[in-house]
PDB file of C-alpha atoms and ligand atoms in Angstrom:
ATOM      1  CA  MET B  21      -0.087  -0.053  -0.098  1.00  0.00           C
ATOM      2  CA  GLU B  22       1.340   3.613  -0.844  1.00  0.00           C
ATOM      3  CA  GLU B  23       1.293   5.599   2.005  1.00  0.00           C
ATOM      4  CA  LYS B  24      -1.317   8.197   2.883  1.00  0.00           C
ATOM      5  CA  LYS B  25      -1.532  11.090   4.382  1.00  0.00           C
ATOM      6  CA  LEU B  26      -4.046  13.010   6.777  1.00  0.00           C
ATOM      7  CA  ILE B  27      -4.177  16.093   8.947  1.00  0.00           C
ATOM      8  CA  ASN B  28      -1.936  18.531   6.483  1.00  0.00           C
ATOM      9  CA  GLY B  29       0.763  15.662   6.062  1.00  0.00           C
ATOM     10  CA  ARG B  30       1.165  14.941  10.120  1.00  0.00           C
ATOM     11  CA  LEU B  31      -0.456  11.645  10.242  1.00  0.00           C
ATOM     12  CA  ILE B  32       0.933   9.021   7.688  1.00  0.00           C
ATOM     13  CA  ILE B  33      -0.713   5.781   7.394  1.00  0.00           C
ATOM     14  CA  VAL B  34       1.816   2.756   6.278  1.00  0.00           C
ATOM     15  CA  SER B  35       1.620  -0.980   6.789  1.00  0.00           C
ATOM     16  CA  GLY B  36       4.503  -3.095   7.958  1.00  0.00           C
ATOM     17  CA  ASP B  37       6.597  -4.106  11.261  1.00  0.00           C
ATOM     18  CA  ILE B  38       6.620  -0.786  13.522  1.00  0.00           C
ATOM     19  CA  THR B  39      10.284  -2.088  14.843  1.00  0.00           C
ATOM     20  CA  ARG B  40      11.651  -1.326  11.340  1.00  0.00           C
ATOM     21  CA  MET B  41      10.490   2.655  11.517  1.00  0.00           C
ATOM     22  CA  THR B  42      13.530   4.847  11.661  1.00  0.00           C
ATOM     23  CA  CYS B  43      11.333   7.736  13.471  1.00  0.00           C
ATOM     24  CA  ASP B  44      12.140   9.448  17.119  1.00  0.00           C
ATOM     25  CA  ALA B  45       9.727   7.100  18.962  1.00  0.00           C
ATOM     26  CA  ILE B  46       7.777   4.207  18.418  1.00  0.00           C
ATOM     27  CA  VAL B  47       5.178   3.329  20.798  1.00  0.00           C
ATOM     28  CA  ASN B  48       4.775  -0.207  22.488  1.00  0.00           C
ATOM     29  CA  ALA B  49       1.107  -1.743  23.200  1.00  0.00           C
ATOM     30  CA  ALA B  50       2.322  -3.273  26.382  1.00  0.00           C
ATOM     31  CA  ASN B  51       0.710  -4.743  29.347  1.00  0.00           C
ATOM     32  CA  SER B  52       0.636  -3.146  32.716  1.00  0.00           C
ATOM     33  CA  SER B  53       3.296  -5.374  33.928  1.00  0.00           C
ATOM     34  CA  LEU B  54       6.371  -3.642  31.316  1.00  0.00           C
ATOM     35  CA  MET B  55       7.923  -7.056  31.538  1.00  0.00           C
ATOM     36  CA  GLY B  56       6.901  -8.023  27.801  1.00  0.00           C
ATOM     37  CA  GLY B  57       4.226 -10.403  26.309  1.00  0.00           C
ATOM     38  CA  GLY B  58       3.459 -11.065  22.931  1.00  0.00           C
ATOM     39  CA  GLY B  59       2.189  -9.592  19.827  1.00  0.00           C
ATOM     40  CA  VAL B  60       4.022  -5.889  18.973  1.00  0.00           C
ATOM     41  CA  ASP B  61       5.185  -5.683  22.782  1.00  0.00           C
ATOM     42  CA  GLY B  62       6.928  -9.385  22.386  1.00  0.00           C
ATOM     43  CA  ALA B  63       8.459  -7.751  18.944  1.00  0.00           C
ATOM     44  CA  ILE B  64       9.860  -4.531  20.459  1.00  0.00           C
ATOM     45  CA  HIS B  65      11.568  -6.421  23.028  1.00  0.00           C
ATOM     46  CA  ARG B  66      13.202  -9.233  21.051  1.00  0.00           C
ATOM     47  CA  ALA B  67      14.621  -6.624  18.385  1.00  0.00           C
ATOM     48  CA  GLY B  68      15.484  -3.893  20.729  1.00  0.00           C
ATOM     49  CA  GLY B  69      17.304  -5.751  22.857  1.00  0.00           C
ATOM     50  CA  PRO B  70      17.781  -6.488  27.027  1.00  0.00           C
ATOM     51  CA  GLY B  71      18.383  -2.782  27.785  1.00  0.00           C
ATOM     52  CA  ILE B  72      14.684  -1.662  27.186  1.00  0.00           C
ATOM     53  CA  LEU B  73      13.294  -4.840  29.918  1.00  0.00           C
ATOM     54  CA  LYS B  74      16.073  -3.138  32.012  1.00  0.00           C
ATOM     55  CA  GLU B  75      14.785   0.151  31.919  1.00  0.00           C
ATOM     56  CA  CYS B  76      11.193  -0.789  32.378  1.00  0.00           C
ATOM     57  CA  LYS B  77      12.362  -2.620  35.440  1.00  0.00           C
ATOM     58  CA  GLU B  78      13.742   0.436  36.718  1.00  0.00           C
ATOM     59  CA  ILE B  79      10.280   2.157  35.999  1.00  0.00           C
ATOM     60  CA  ARG B  80       8.629  -0.513  38.169  1.00  0.00           C
ATOM     61  CA  LYS B  81      10.916  -0.048  40.827  1.00  0.00           C
ATOM     62  CA  ASN B  82      11.014   3.627  41.375  1.00  0.00           C
ATOM     63  CA  ARG B  83       7.668   4.910  39.586  1.00  0.00           C
ATOM     64  CA  TYR B  84       5.008   2.225  39.153  1.00  0.00           C
ATOM     65  CA  PRO B  85       5.583  -0.735  41.638  1.00  0.00           C
ATOM     66  CA  ASP B  86       2.105  -1.852  41.281  1.00  0.00           C
ATOM     67  CA  GLY B  87       2.242  -1.751  37.291  1.00  0.00           C
ATOM     68  CA  LEU B  88       1.624   1.072  34.576  1.00  0.00           C
ATOM     69  CA  PRO B  89      -2.062   2.274  34.929  1.00  0.00           C
ATOM     70  CA  THR B  90      -4.450   1.428  31.659  1.00  0.00           C
ATOM     71  CA  GLY B  91      -4.359   4.428  29.468  1.00  0.00           C
ATOM     72  CA  GLU B  92      -0.694   5.789  31.110  1.00  0.00           C
ATOM     73  CA  ALA B  93       2.548   5.960  28.607  1.00  0.00           C
ATOM     74  CA  VAL B  94       6.366   6.084  29.621  1.00  0.00           C
ATOM     75  CA  ALA B  95       9.383   6.802  27.899  1.00  0.00           C
ATOM     76  CA  THR B  96      12.434   4.272  27.614  1.00  0.00           C
ATOM     77  CA  GLY B  97      15.363   4.201  25.060  1.00  0.00           C
ATOM     78  CA  ALA B  98      15.147   1.841  22.207  1.00  0.00           C
ATOM     79  CA  GLY B  99      18.361  -0.408  22.396  1.00  0.00           C
ATOM     80  CA  ASN B 100      19.207  -1.781  19.071  1.00  0.00           C
ATOM     81  CA  LEU B 101      16.295  -0.681  17.354  1.00  0.00           C
ATOM     82  CA  PRO B 102      16.533   2.075  14.451  1.00  0.00           C
ATOM     83  CA  ALA B 103      13.997   4.499  16.825  1.00  0.00           C
ATOM     84  CA  HIS B 104      15.490   6.456  19.526  1.00  0.00           C
ATOM     85  CA  HIS B 105      12.742   6.204  22.306  1.00  0.00           C
ATOM     86  CA  VAL B 106      10.086   3.603  23.046  1.00  0.00           C
ATOM     87  CA  ILE B 107       7.012   4.924  24.727  1.00  0.00           C
ATOM     88  CA  HIS B 108       4.996   2.397  26.418  1.00  0.00           C
ATOM     89  CA  THR B 109       1.479   2.338  26.848  1.00  0.00           C
ATOM     90  CA  VAL B 110      -1.328   0.057  28.023  1.00  0.00           C
ATOM     91  CA  GLY B 111      -4.535  -0.095  26.206  1.00  0.00           C
ATOM     92  CA  PRO B 112      -7.388  -1.472  27.370  1.00  0.00           C
ATOM     93  CA  VAL B 113      -8.917  -4.975  27.117  1.00  0.00           C
ATOM     94  CA  TRP B 114     -12.203  -4.956  25.019  1.00  0.00           C
ATOM     95  CA  HIS B 115     -15.127  -5.854  27.461  1.00  0.00           C
ATOM     96  CA  GLY B 116     -17.808  -5.069  25.115  1.00  0.00           C
ATOM     97  CA  GLY B 117     -17.531  -1.198  25.237  1.00  0.00           C
ATOM     98  CA  ASN B 118     -19.002  -0.144  28.632  1.00  0.00           C
ATOM     99  CA  SER B 119     -16.376  -0.501  30.714  1.00  0.00           C
ATOM    100  CA  GLY B 120     -14.382   3.182  29.839  1.00  0.00           C
ATOM    101  CA  GLU B 121     -12.603   1.595  26.818  1.00  0.00           C
ATOM    102  CA  SER B 122     -12.779   4.216  24.452  1.00  0.00           C
ATOM    103  CA  GLU B 123     -11.607   6.950  27.154  1.00  0.00           C
ATOM    104  CA  LYS B 124      -9.120   4.777  27.972  1.00  0.00           C
ATOM    105  CA  LEU B 125      -8.023   3.915  24.796  1.00  0.00           C
ATOM    106  CA  SER B 126      -7.702   7.427  23.573  1.00  0.00           C
ATOM    107  CA  ARG B 127      -5.876   8.712  26.809  1.00  0.00           C
ATOM    108  CA  CYS B 128      -3.276   6.019  25.712  1.00  0.00           C
ATOM    109  CA  TYR B 129      -2.730   7.822  22.391  1.00  0.00           C
ATOM    110  CA  ARG B 130      -2.913  11.394  24.222  1.00  0.00           C
ATOM    111  CA  ARG B 131      -0.447  10.416  26.932  1.00  0.00           C
ATOM    112  CA  SER B 132       1.780   9.002  24.376  1.00  0.00           C
ATOM    113  CA  LEU B 133       2.110  11.974  22.386  1.00  0.00           C
ATOM    114  CA  GLU B 134       2.473  14.330  25.415  1.00  0.00           C
ATOM    115  CA  GLU B 135       5.197  12.177  26.536  1.00  0.00           C
ATOM    116  CA  ALA B 136       6.808  12.206  22.747  1.00  0.00           C
ATOM    117  CA  ALA B 137       6.287  16.277  23.182  1.00  0.00           C
ATOM    118  CA  LYS B 138       7.867  16.527  26.526  1.00  0.00           C
ATOM    119  CA  LEU B 139      10.854  14.896  25.143  1.00  0.00           C
ATOM    120  CA  LYS B 140      10.699  17.238  21.980  1.00  0.00           C
ATOM    121  CA  LEU B 141      10.514  14.621  19.513  1.00  0.00           C
ATOM    122  CA  LYS B 142       9.751  15.191  15.705  1.00  0.00           C
ATOM    123  CA  SER B 143       7.921  11.926  14.737  1.00  0.00           C
ATOM    124  CA  ILE B 144       6.567   9.127  16.494  1.00  0.00           C
ATOM    125  CA  ALA B 145       5.280   5.803  15.135  1.00  0.00           C
ATOM    126  CA  PHE B 146       1.869   3.862  16.906  1.00  0.00           C
ATOM    127  CA  PRO B 147       0.810   0.497  16.463  1.00  0.00           C
ATOM    128  CA  ALA B 148      -3.043   0.009  16.209  1.00  0.00           C
ATOM    129  CA  ILE B 149      -3.444  -0.272  20.318  1.00  0.00           C
ATOM    130  CA  SER B 150      -5.572  -2.892  21.730  1.00  0.00           C
ATOM    131  CA  THR B 151      -6.462  -4.346  18.455  1.00  0.00           C
ATOM    132  CA  GLY B 152      -5.027  -7.606  18.905  1.00  0.00           C
ATOM    133  CA  ILE B 153      -4.693  -9.810  22.184  1.00  0.00           C
ATOM    134  CA  TYR B 154      -6.581  -7.106  23.810  1.00  0.00           C
ATOM    135  CA  GLY B 155      -9.448  -7.328  21.298  1.00  0.00           C
ATOM    136  CA  TYR B 156     -10.578  -4.022  20.762  1.00  0.00           C
ATOM    137  CA  PRO B 157     -12.928  -3.696  17.256  1.00  0.00           C
ATOM    138  CA  LYS B 158     -10.892  -2.360  14.895  1.00  0.00           C
ATOM    139  CA  GLU B 159     -13.403   0.009  13.118  1.00  0.00           C
ATOM    140  CA  ASN B 160     -14.089   1.743  16.583  1.00  0.00           C
ATOM    141  CA  ALA B 161     -10.170   2.128  17.256  1.00  0.00           C
ATOM    142  CA  ALA B 162      -9.581   3.401  14.209  1.00  0.00           C
ATOM    143  CA  ARG B 163     -11.646   6.456  14.805  1.00  0.00           C
ATOM    144  CA  ILE B 164     -10.578   6.540  18.503  1.00  0.00           C
ATOM    145  CA  ALA B 165      -7.026   6.810  17.347  1.00  0.00           C
ATOM    146  CA  TYR B 166      -7.504   9.383  14.674  1.00  0.00           C
ATOM    147  CA  ASN B 167      -9.673  11.723  16.881  1.00  0.00           C
ATOM    148  CA  ALA B 168      -7.263  11.651  19.579  1.00  0.00           C
ATOM    149  CA  VAL B 169      -4.152  12.380  17.302  1.00  0.00           C
ATOM    150  CA  TYR B 170      -6.527  15.518  15.353  1.00  0.00           C
ATOM    151  CA  ASN B 171      -6.951  16.794  18.722  1.00  0.00           C
ATOM    152  CA  PHE B 172      -3.642  16.982  19.854  1.00  0.00           C
ATOM    153  CA  LEU B 173      -1.743  18.060  16.774  1.00  0.00           C
ATOM    154  CA  ASP B 174      -4.643  20.663  16.573  1.00  0.00           C
ATOM    155  CA  SER B 175      -2.610  22.379  19.121  1.00  0.00           C
ATOM    156  CA  ALA B 176       0.801  21.313  19.364  1.00  0.00           C
ATOM    157  CA  ASP B 177       3.531  21.738  17.307  1.00  0.00           C
ATOM    158  CA  LEU B 178       5.400  18.609  18.453  1.00  0.00           C
ATOM    159  CA  PRO B 179       5.655  16.051  17.635  1.00  0.00           C
ATOM    160  CA  GLN B 180       5.379  17.229  13.928  1.00  0.00           C
ATOM    161  CA  THR B 181       4.659  13.591  12.472  1.00  0.00           C
ATOM    162  CA  VAL B 182       2.816  10.895  13.550  1.00  0.00           C
ATOM    163  CA  TYR B 183       2.528   7.622  11.361  1.00  0.00           C
ATOM    164  CA  PHE B 184       0.126   4.581  12.096  1.00  0.00           C
ATOM    165  CA  VAL B 185       1.775   1.566  11.592  1.00  0.00           C
ATOM    166  CA  PHE B 186      -0.417  -1.310  10.606  1.00  0.00           C
ATOM    167  CA  TYR B 187       1.148  -4.731  10.788  1.00  0.00           C
ATOM    168  CA  SER B 188      -1.056  -6.318   7.711  1.00  0.00           C
ATOM    169  CA  PRO B 189      -2.241  -4.032   4.638  1.00  0.00           C
ATOM    170  CA  GLY B 190      -5.646  -5.301   5.054  1.00  0.00           C
ATOM    171  CA  ASP B 191      -5.725  -3.425   8.463  1.00  0.00           C
ATOM    172  CA  ALA B 192      -4.284  -0.206   6.862  1.00  0.00           C
ATOM    173  CA  ALA B 193      -7.098  -0.085   4.246  1.00  0.00           C
ATOM    174  CA  LEU B 194      -9.598  -0.893   6.977  1.00  0.00           C
ATOM    175  CA  PHE B 195      -8.474   2.164   8.711  1.00  0.00           C
ATOM    176  CA  MET B 196      -8.935   4.216   5.505  1.00  0.00           C
ATOM    177  CA  ASP B 197     -12.586   3.005   4.968  1.00  0.00           C
ATOM    178  CA  VAL B 198     -13.728   3.441   8.163  1.00  0.00           C
ATOM    179  CA  MET B 199     -12.475   7.242   7.631  1.00  0.00           C
ATOM    180  CA  ASP B 200     -14.320   7.290   4.366  1.00  0.00           C
ATOM    181  CA  LEU B 201     -10.460   8.326   3.024  1.00  0.00           C
ATOM    182  CA  ARG B 202     -10.031   6.005  -0.296  1.00  0.00           C
TER     183      ARG B 202
HETATM  184  N1  AR6 N 317       4.565  -4.168  13.986  1.00  0.00           N
HETATM  185  C1  AR6 N 317       3.232  -3.169  13.844  1.00  0.00           C
HETATM  186  N2  AR6 N 317       2.040  -3.638  14.649  1.00  0.00           N
HETATM  187  C2  AR6 N 317       2.358  -4.903  14.944  1.00  0.00           C
HETATM  188  C3  AR6 N 317       3.403  -5.822  15.112  1.00  0.00           C
HETATM  189  C4  AR6 N 317       4.555  -5.175  14.686  1.00  0.00           C
HETATM  190  N3  AR6 N 317       5.686  -5.794  14.619  1.00  0.00           N
HETATM  191  N4  AR6 N 317       3.243  -6.927  15.967  1.00  0.00           N
HETATM  192  C5  AR6 N 317       1.732  -6.779  15.897  1.00  0.00           C
HETATM  193  N5  AR6 N 317       1.292  -5.955  15.663  1.00  0.00           N
HETATM  194  P1  AR6 N 317      -1.228  -6.495  19.890  1.00  0.00           P
HETATM  195  P2  AR6 N 317      -2.921  -5.085  22.582  1.00  0.00           P
HETATM  196  C6  AR6 N 317      -0.158  -5.046  15.217  1.00  0.00           C
HETATM  197  O1  AR6 N 317      -1.647  -7.999  20.611  1.00  0.00           O
HETATM  198  O2  AR6 N 317      -4.095  -5.924  21.439  1.00  0.00           O
HETATM  199  C7  AR6 N 317       1.203  -8.256  24.457  1.00  0.00           C
HETATM  200  O3  AR6 N 317       1.106  -9.061  24.848  1.00  0.00           O
HETATM  201  C8  AR6 N 317      -0.934  -6.187  15.471  1.00  0.00           C
HETATM  202  O4  AR6 N 317      -2.124  -6.943  14.472  1.00  0.00           O
HETATM  203  O5  AR6 N 317       0.401  -6.490  19.707  1.00  0.00           O
HETATM  204  O6  AR6 N 317      -2.615  -3.670  22.761  1.00  0.00           O
HETATM  205  C9  AR6 N 317       1.133  -7.429  25.601  1.00  0.00           C
HETATM  206  O7  AR6 N 317       2.419  -7.538  26.266  1.00  0.00           O
HETATM  207  C10 AR6 N 317      -2.288  -5.758  16.193  1.00  0.00           C
HETATM  208  O8  AR6 N 317      -2.978  -4.868  15.241  1.00  0.00           O
HETATM  209  O9  AR6 N 317      -1.294  -5.581  21.481  1.00  0.00           O
HETATM  210  C11 AR6 N 317      -0.281  -7.199  26.276  1.00  0.00           C
HETATM  211  O10 AR6 N 317      -0.343  -8.362  27.222  1.00  0.00           O
HETATM  212  C12 AR6 N 317      -1.608  -4.563  17.242  1.00  0.00           C
HETATM  213  O11 AR6 N 317      -0.390  -4.453  16.834  1.00  0.00           O
HETATM  214  C13 AR6 N 317      -1.126  -7.412  24.950  1.00  0.00           C
HETATM  215  O12 AR6 N 317      -0.167  -8.115  23.898  1.00  0.00           O
HETATM  216  C14 AR6 N 317      -1.919  -4.498  18.880  1.00  0.00           C
HETATM  217  O13 AR6 N 317      -1.593  -5.829  18.789  1.00  0.00           O
HETATM  218  C15 AR6 N 317      -1.647  -5.876  24.272  1.00  0.00           C
HETATM  219  O14 AR6 N 317      -2.647  -6.455  23.541  1.00  0.00           O
END
């Protein structure tokens, strides 16, 4: 799929492996333990090496002994990855939609963007948080992700560029369909 640009070119939709992205930060769809897992979380820790886990353990010890709450985000280095930072966030598990899932998912995007802005980062790449193992319906998640990024960029100069990285071309196409952009 060719890349599509939205929001004055500041949001770019691509498909591929987020661990290969060369931008300032990639976002990890982690769990509250911050100790790694499956999906994109496993891929990031595997490709980035043990340095990321070491920093996550420090964060757990010093700042979040009970785990990173859902919707919160923290930054670490990126080890061997081409990106410079990993921003770890914890998406909501889908429980049917009446358990505050949309607010929590929206908060993941906003808090990750705030962390990127705090670090003065120019570019950040998001996976489709919660839409894998956590079971969030992809169509709903697409709208929430887009709105959260749109609202943030509306009043922020940094990050300049946001990437949505869909693991499969089909998921990228679904996003474009949901947003009525094809
Ligand atoms: N690059 C980009 N996107 C990817 C990649 C990749 N390398 N690998 C998977 N995806 P998931 P969640 C997509 O399950 O639903 C973990 O065990 C995938 O196709 O990774 O938030 C954590 O430790 C999907 O669209 O994250 C947590 O326990 C999206 O990334 C739990 O899973 C998110 O799928 C988090 O579940």
